[in-house]
Coordinates of C-alpha atoms (C1' of nucleotides) in Angstrom, one line a residue:
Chain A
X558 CA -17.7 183.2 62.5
X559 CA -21.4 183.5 63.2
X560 CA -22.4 186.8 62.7
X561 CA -25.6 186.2 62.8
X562 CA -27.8 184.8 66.0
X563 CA -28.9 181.5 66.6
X564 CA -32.7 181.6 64.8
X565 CA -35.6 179.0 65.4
X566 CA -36.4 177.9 62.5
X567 CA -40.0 176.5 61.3
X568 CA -39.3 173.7 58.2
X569 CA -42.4 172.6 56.4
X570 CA -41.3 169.9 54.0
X571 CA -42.9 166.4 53.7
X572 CA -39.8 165.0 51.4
X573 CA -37.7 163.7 54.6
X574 CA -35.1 163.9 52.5
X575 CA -35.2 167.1 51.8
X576 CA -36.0 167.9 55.2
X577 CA -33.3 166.5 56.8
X578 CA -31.1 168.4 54.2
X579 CA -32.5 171.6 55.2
X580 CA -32.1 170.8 59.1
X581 CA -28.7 169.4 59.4
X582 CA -27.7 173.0 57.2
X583 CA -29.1 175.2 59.7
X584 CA -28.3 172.8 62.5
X585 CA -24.8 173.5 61.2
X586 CA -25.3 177.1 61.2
X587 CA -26.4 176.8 64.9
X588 CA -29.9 177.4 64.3
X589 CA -33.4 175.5 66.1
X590 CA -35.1 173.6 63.9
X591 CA -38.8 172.6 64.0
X592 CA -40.1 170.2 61.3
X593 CA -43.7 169.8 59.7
X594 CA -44.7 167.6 57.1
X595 CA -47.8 169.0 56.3
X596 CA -49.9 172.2 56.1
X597 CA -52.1 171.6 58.8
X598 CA -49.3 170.6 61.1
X599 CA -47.1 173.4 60.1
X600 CA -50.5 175.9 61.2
X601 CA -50.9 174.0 64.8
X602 CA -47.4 174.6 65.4
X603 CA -47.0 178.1 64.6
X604 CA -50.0 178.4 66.7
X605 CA -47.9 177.4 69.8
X606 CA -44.9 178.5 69.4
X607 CA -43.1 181.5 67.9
X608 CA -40.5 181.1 65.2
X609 CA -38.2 183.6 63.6
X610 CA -38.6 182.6 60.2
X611 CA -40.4 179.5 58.2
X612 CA -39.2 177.8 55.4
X613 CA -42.2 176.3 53.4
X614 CA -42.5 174.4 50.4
X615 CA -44.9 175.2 47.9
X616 CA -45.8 172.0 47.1
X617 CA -47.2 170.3 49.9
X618 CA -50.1 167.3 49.8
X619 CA -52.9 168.2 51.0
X620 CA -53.0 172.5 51.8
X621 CA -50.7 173.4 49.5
X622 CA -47.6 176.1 51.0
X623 CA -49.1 179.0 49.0
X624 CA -51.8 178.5 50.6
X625 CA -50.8 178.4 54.2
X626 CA -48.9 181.2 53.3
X627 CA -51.9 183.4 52.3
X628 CA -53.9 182.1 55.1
X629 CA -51.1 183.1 57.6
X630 CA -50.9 186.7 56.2
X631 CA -54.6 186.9 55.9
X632 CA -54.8 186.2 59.6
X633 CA -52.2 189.1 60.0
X634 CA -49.0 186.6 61.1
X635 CA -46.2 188.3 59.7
X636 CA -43.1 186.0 60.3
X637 CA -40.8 186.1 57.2
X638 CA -40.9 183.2 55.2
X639 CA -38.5 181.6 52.7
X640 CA -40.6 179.8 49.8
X641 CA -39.1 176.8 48.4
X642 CA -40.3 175.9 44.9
X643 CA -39.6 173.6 42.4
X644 CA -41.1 175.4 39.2
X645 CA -39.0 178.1 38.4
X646 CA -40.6 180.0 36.1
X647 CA -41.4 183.9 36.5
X648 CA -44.6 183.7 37.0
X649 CA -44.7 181.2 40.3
X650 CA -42.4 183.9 41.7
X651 CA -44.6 186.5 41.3
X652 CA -47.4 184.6 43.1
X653 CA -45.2 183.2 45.5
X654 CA -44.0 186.9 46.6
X655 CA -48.2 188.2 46.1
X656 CA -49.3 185.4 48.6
X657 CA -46.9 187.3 50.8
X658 CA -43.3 185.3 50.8
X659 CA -39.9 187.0 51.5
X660 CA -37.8 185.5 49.4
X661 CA -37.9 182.2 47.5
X662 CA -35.5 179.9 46.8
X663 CA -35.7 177.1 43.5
X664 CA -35.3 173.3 43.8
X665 CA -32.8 172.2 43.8
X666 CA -30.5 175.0 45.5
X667 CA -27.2 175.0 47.5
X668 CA -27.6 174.9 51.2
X669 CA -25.6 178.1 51.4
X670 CA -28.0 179.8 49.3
X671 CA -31.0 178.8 51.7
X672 CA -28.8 179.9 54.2
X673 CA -27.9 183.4 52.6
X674 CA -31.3 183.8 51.8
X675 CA -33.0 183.6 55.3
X676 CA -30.6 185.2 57.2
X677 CA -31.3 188.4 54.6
X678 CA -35.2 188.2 54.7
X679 CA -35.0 187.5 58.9
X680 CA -32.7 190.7 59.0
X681 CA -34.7 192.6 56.6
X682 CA -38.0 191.7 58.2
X683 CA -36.3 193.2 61.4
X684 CA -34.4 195.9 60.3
X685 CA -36.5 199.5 60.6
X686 CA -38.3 200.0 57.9
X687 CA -37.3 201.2 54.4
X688 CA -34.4 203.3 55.0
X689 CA -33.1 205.9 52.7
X690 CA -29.8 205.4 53.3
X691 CA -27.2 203.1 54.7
X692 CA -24.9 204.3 56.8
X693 CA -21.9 201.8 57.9
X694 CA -18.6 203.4 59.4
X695 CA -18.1 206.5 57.7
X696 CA -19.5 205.3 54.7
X697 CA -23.2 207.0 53.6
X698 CA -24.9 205.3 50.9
X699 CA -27.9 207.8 50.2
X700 CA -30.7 205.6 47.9
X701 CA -32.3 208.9 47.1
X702 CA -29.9 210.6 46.0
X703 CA -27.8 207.9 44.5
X704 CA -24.7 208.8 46.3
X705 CA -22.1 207.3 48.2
X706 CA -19.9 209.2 50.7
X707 CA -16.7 208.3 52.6
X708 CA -15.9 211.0 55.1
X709 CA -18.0 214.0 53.7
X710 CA -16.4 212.9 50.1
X711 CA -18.2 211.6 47.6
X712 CA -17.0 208.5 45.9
X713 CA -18.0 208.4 42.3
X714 CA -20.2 204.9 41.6
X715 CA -22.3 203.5 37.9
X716 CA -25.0 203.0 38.6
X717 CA -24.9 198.8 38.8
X718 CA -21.6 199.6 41.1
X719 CA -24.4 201.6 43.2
X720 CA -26.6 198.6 43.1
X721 CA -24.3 196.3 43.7
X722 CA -23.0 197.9 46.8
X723 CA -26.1 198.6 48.5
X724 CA -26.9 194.5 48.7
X725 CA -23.4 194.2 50.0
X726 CA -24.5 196.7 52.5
X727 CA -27.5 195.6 53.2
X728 CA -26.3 192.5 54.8
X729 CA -22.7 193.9 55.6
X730 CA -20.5 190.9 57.3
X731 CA -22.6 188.1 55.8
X732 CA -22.7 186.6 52.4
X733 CA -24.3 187.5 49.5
X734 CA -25.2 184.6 47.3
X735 CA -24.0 185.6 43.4
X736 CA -27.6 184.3 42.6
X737 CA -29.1 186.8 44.8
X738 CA -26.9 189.6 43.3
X739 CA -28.4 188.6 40.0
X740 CA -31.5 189.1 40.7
X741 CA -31.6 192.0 42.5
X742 CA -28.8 193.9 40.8
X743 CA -29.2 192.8 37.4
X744 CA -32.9 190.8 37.9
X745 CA -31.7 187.7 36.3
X746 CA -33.2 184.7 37.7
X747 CA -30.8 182.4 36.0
X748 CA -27.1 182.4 35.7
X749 CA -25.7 184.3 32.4
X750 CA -22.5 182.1 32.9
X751 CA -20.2 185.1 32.2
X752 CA -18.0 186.8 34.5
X753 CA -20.6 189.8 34.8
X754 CA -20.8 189.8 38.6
X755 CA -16.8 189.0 39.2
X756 CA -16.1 192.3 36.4
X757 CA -18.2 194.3 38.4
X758 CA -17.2 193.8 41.9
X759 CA -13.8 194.1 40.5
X760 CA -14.6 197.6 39.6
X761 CA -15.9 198.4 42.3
X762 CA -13.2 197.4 44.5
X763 CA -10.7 199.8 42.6
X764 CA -12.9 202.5 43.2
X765 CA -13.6 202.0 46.6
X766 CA -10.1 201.6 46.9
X767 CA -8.9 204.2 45.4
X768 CA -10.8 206.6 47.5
X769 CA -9.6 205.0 50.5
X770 CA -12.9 203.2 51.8
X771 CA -11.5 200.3 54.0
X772 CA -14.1 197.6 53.4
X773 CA -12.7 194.8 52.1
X774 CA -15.5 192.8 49.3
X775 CA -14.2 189.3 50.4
X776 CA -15.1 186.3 47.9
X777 CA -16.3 183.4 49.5
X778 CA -15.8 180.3 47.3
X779 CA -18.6 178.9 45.9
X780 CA -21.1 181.2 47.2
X781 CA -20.5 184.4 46.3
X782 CA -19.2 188.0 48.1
X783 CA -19.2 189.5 51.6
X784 CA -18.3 192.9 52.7
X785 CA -16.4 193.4 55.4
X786 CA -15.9 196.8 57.7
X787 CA -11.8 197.3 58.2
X788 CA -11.6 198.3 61.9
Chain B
X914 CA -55.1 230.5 38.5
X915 CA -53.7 230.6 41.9
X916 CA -53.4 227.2 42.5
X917 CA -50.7 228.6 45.7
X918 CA -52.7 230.3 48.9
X919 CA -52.0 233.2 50.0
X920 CA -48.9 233.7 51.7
X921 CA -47.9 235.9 54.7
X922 CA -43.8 237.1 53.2
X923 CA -41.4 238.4 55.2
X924 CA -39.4 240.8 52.8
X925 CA -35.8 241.7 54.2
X926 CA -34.1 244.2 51.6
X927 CA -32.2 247.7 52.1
X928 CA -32.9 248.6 48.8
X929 CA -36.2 250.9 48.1
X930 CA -36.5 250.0 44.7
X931 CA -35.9 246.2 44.9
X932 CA -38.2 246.0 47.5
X933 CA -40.8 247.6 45.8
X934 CA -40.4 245.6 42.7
X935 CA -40.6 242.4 45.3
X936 CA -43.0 243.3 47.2
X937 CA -45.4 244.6 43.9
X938 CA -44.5 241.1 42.2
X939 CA -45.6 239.2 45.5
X940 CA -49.1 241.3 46.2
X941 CA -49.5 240.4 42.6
X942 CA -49.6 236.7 43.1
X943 CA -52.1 237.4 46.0
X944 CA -49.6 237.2 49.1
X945 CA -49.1 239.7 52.1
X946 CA -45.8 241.5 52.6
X947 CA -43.8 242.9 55.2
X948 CA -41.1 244.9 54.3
X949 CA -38.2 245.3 56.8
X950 CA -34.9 247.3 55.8
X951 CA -32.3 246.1 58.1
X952 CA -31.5 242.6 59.8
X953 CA -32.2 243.8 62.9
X954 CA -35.9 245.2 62.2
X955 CA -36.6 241.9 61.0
X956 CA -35.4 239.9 63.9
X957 CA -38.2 242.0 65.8
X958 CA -40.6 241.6 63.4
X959 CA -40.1 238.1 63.1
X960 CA -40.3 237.8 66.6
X961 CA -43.5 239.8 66.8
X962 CA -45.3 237.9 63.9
X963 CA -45.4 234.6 62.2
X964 CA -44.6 234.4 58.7
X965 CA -45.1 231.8 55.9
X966 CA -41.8 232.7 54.7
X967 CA -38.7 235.4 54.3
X968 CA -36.8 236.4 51.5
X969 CA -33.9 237.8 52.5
X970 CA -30.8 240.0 51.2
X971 CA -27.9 238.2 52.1
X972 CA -26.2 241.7 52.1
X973 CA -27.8 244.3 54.6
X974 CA -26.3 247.1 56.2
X975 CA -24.8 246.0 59.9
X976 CA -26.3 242.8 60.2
X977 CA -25.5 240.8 57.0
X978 CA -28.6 238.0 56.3
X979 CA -26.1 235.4 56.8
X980 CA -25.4 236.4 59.9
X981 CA -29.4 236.6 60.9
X982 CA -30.2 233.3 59.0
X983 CA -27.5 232.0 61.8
X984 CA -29.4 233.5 64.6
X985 CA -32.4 232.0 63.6
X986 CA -31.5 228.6 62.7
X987 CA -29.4 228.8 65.8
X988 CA -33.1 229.6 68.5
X989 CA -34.4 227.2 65.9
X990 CA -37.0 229.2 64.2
X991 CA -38.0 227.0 61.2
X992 CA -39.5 229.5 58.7
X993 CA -38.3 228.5 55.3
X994 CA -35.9 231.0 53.8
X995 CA -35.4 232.0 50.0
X996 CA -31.9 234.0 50.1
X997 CA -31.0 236.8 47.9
X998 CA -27.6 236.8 46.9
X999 CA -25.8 239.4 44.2
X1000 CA -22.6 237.0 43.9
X1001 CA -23.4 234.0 42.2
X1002 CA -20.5 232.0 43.2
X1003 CA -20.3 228.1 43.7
X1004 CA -18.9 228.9 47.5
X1005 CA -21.8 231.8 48.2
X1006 CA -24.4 229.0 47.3
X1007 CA -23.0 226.4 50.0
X1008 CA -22.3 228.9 52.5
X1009 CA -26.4 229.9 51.8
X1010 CA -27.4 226.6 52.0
X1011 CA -24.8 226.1 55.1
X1012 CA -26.6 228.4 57.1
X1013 CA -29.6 227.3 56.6
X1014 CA -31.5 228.7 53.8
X1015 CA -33.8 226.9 51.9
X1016 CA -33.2 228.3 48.8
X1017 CA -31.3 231.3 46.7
X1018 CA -31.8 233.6 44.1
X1019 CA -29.0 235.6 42.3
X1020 CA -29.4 238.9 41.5
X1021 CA -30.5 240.0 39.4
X1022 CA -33.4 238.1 38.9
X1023 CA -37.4 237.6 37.2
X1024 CA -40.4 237.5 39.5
X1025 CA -41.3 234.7 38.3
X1026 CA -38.3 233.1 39.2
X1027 CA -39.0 234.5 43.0
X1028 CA -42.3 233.3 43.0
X1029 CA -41.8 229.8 41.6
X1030 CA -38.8 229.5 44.2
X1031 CA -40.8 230.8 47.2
X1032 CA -43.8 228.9 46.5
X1033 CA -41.5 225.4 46.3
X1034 CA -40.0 226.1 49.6
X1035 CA -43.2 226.6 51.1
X1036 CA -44.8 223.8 49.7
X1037 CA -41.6 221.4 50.6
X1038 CA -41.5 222.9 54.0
X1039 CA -44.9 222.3 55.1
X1040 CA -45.4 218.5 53.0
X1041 CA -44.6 215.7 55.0
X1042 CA -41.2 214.6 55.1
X1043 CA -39.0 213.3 52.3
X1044 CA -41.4 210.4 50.9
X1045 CA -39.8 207.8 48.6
X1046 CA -42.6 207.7 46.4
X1047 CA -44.6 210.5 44.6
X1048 CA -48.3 209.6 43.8
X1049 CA -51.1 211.7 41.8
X1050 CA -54.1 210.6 40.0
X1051 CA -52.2 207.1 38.9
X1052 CA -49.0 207.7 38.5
X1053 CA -46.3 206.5 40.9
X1054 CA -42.8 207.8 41.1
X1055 CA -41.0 205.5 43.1
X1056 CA -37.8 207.5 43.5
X1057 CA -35.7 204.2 45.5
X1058 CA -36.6 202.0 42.9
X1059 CA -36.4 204.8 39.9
X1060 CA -39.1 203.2 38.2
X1061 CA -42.7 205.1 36.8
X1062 CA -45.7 203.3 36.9
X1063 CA -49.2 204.5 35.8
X1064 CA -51.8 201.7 36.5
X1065 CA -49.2 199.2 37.7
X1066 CA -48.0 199.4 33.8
X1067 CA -44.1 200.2 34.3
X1068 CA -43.0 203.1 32.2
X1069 CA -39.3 203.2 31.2
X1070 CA -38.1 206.8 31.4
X1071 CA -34.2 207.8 30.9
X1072 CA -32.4 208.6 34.4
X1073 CA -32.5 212.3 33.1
X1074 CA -36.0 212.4 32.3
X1075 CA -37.0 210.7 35.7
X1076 CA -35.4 214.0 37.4
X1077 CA -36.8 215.9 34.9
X1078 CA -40.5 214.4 36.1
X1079 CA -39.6 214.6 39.8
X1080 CA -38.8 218.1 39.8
X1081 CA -42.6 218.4 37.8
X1082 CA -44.7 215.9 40.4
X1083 CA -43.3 217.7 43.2
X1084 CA -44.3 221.3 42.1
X1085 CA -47.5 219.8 40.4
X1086 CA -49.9 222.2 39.4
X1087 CA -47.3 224.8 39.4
X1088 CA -44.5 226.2 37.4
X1089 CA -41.1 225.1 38.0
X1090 CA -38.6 227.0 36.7
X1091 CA -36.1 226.8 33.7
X1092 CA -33.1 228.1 36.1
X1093 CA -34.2 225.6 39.1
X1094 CA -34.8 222.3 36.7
X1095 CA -30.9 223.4 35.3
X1096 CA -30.2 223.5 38.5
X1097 CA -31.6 220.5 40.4
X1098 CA -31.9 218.2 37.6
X1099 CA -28.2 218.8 35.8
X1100 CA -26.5 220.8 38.8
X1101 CA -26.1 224.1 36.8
X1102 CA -26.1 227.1 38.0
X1103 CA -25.7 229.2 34.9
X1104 CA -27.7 228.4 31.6
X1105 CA -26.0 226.8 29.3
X1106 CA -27.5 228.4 26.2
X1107 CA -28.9 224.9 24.8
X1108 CA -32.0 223.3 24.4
X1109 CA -31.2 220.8 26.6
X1110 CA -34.5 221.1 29.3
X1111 CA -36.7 221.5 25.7
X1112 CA -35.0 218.5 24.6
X1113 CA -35.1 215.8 27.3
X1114 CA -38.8 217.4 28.0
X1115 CA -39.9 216.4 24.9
X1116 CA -38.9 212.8 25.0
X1117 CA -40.0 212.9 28.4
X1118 CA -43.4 214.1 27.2
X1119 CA -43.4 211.6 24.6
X1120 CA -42.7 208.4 26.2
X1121 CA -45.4 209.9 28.8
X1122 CA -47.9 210.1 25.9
X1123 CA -47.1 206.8 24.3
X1124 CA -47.7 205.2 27.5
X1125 CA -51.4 206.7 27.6
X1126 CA -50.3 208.6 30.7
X1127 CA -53.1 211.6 31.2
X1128 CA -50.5 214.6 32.0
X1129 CA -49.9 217.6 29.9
X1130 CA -46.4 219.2 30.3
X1131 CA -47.1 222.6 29.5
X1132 CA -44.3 225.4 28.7
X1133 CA -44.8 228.3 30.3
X1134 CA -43.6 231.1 28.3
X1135 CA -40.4 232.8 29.7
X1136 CA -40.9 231.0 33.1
X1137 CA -40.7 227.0 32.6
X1138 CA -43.0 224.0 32.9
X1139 CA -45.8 223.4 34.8
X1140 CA -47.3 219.6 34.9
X1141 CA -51.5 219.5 34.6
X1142 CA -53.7 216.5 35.4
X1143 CA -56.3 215.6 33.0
X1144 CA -59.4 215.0 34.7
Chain C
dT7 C1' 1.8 167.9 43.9
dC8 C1' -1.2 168.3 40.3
dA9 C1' -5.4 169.2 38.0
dT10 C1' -9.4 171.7 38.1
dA11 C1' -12.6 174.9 39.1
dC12 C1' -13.1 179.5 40.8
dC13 C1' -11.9 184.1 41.0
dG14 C1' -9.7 188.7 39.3
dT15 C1' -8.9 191.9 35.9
dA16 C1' -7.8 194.0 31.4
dA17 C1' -9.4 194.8 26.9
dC18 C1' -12.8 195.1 23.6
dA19 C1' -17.3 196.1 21.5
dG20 C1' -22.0 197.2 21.6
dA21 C1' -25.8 199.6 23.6
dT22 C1' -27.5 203.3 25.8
dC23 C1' -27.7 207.9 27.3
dC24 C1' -27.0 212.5 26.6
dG25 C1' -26.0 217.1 24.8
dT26 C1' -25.8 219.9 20.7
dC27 C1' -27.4 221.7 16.6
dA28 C1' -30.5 222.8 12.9
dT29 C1' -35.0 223.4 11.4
dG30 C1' -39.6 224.7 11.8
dA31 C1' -43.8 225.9 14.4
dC32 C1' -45.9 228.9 17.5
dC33 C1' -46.8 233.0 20.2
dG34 C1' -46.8 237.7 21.6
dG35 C1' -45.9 242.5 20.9
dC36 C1' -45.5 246.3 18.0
Chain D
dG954 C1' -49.8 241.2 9.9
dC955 C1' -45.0 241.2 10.6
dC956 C1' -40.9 240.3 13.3
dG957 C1' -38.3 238.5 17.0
dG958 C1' -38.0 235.5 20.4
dT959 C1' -39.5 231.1 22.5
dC960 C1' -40.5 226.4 22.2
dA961 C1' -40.7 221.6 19.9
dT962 C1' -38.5 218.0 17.7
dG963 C1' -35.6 215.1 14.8
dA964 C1' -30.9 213.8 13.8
dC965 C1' -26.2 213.3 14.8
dG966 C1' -22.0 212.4 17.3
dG967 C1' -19.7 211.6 21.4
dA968 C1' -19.3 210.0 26.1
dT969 C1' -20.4 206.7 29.3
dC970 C1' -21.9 202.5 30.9
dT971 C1' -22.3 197.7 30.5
dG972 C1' -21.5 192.9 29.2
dT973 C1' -18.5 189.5 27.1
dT974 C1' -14.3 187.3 26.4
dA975 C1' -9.8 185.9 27.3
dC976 C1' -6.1 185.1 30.1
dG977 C1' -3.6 184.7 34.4
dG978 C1' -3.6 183.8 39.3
dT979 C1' -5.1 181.2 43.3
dA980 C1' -7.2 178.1 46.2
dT981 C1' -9.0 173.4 46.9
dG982 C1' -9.4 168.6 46.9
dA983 C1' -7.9 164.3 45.1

DNA sequence: TCATACCGTAACAGATCCGTCATGACCGGC
DNA sequence: GCCGGTCATGACGGATCTGTTACGGTATGA
């Protein structure tokens, strides 16, 4: 199942390795990929062509990525991009997301993460902006209000359960990685290695359950939960 | 201190003496009144005129103020509506707010209470629509992300006491009512003979003052709070 | 088929949040 | 100036929310 459209795909990565990695992932996810090995290449090309999103390392020779990055947004260019970096402390995200990146994404990752990852900051990037709520067959997820309706009814959520279901939501049919749950839902950016995320998603399945929502919150091995509309 | 303008009030009431007191309380605060006794008299005058805003009996002779409310809402006339309502039922309240009014007021009821109430639906009437955020002089509420910050410093504040400080930023300047902070912040609609507003203000004002943040919450005696700007 | 890692859920414990109460200060009216 | 009501605040206890652990089930790959 490919829910979501073929993208094209900008990778600037001088490792070849790496590089070939990252394309033969989103080749297998039926995506274009365009490769770069440097700065200045990676600039030329999004000169001449348009891509959907680009995937930049942050450690580049020469122009570094952050600094492509904050040339890019300086010249206005506002195609979402997916940082790669291999530091991982909190303060490289934090100027990784200032110099204007999407998302980011630590070395080394899974290629389902990268995957997860850039499909969320493509469809977020073109979603309308900033909604209030999230509405999704029958089911009203009001951000303001923290609320959750089924039908007129409201469904009784915590607070994390709220959280929780709102990233599920957000990208409704695709995958949510467990590390991106952490950090948005809980703001880890490491894994606690307890059950945290499984015990709530479990909770929240009962509930939703129990007042007759039919989604199903589908596990997908190894990467982490997707939620799926019952027709 | 009028920090409100002067309003142009639409006062629908059958009752002389209510509508004197009413009328007396509004000229008070510096507003113009128009009294009209019966639901259809109003309808003309409304019709003839424009007002700020009505206040309206929900019981009338012939024509009941639900019924006009109806009318109105149904040629899509817009003017905010505060209702006046003698049964202080749950169901009364939706079937208010179900028609279309803006707001409610049980009988029987202070003049401050009016006023506050009247001057909020104005005010949230004629501000732009639903913003996610509340700003003023430093201080950002950002109501999706429930988080306070004054000078990009985050200050933690207790789900309660973020209400609490909604309810104050959007009436700033103004008092808001005991009666509507019961009832917008905790869902009452009765008092529940506690301290429980003087209580979660004064952590509320506390945390606010340990955080260096230049707001006074003042108690306004027999009314509510009103939240002030240091200059 | 078996071993292993992953996932689901119940039970427990701690932290946090919240409402109540008691006490004392303050304010306003008489 | 005194009295009564209003408001401020600290302390306490309970409810709720949350994270951990443990254990059982299930899928996956060797």
């Amino acid at each position: 199942m490919d829910g979501a459209p073929a993208l094209r795909i900008l990778v600037v990565e001088d490792d070849p390795e790496l590089a070939a990695f990252i394309a033969a992932g989103l080749d297998r996810a039926g995506h274009a990929v365009v490769l770069a090995g440097s700065g200045e290449e990676a600039d030329g090309l999004a000169d001449a062509r348009d891509f959907d999103a680009v995937i930049l390392d942050r450690m580049l020779p020469g122009m570094t990525g952050l600094d492509l990055l904050r040339q890019w947004r300086g010249q206005g260019r506002r195609t979402p991009v997916l940082l790669l970096t291999a530091l991982d402390g909190i303060d490289d995200r934090v100027e990784g997301l200032d110099a204007g990146a999407d998302d980011h994404v630590g070395k080394p990752f899974a290629i389902n993460e990268l995957l997860a990852r850039l499909h969320a900051i493509v469809r977020r990037t073109q979603a309308p902006e900033a909604a209030a709520r999230i509405e999704q067959g029958g089911l009203v997820l009001d951000l303001l209000r923290r609320q959750l309706r089924y039908k007129g009814r409201l469904v009784a959520l915590q607070p994390r359960e709220m959280r929780l279901l709102e990233e599920l939501m957000r990208q409704s049919g695709e995958a949510v990685t467990r590390a991106m749950l952490l950090e948005r839902v809980w703001g880890f950016t490491f894994d606690p290695q307890t059950s945290i995320v499984e015990t709530h998603m479990s909770r929240l399945r009962t509930k939703l359950a129990d007042s007759g929502v039919p989604v199903a919150i589908e596990a997908v091995r190894n990467v982490g939960y997707r939620l799926v509309l019952h027709e």
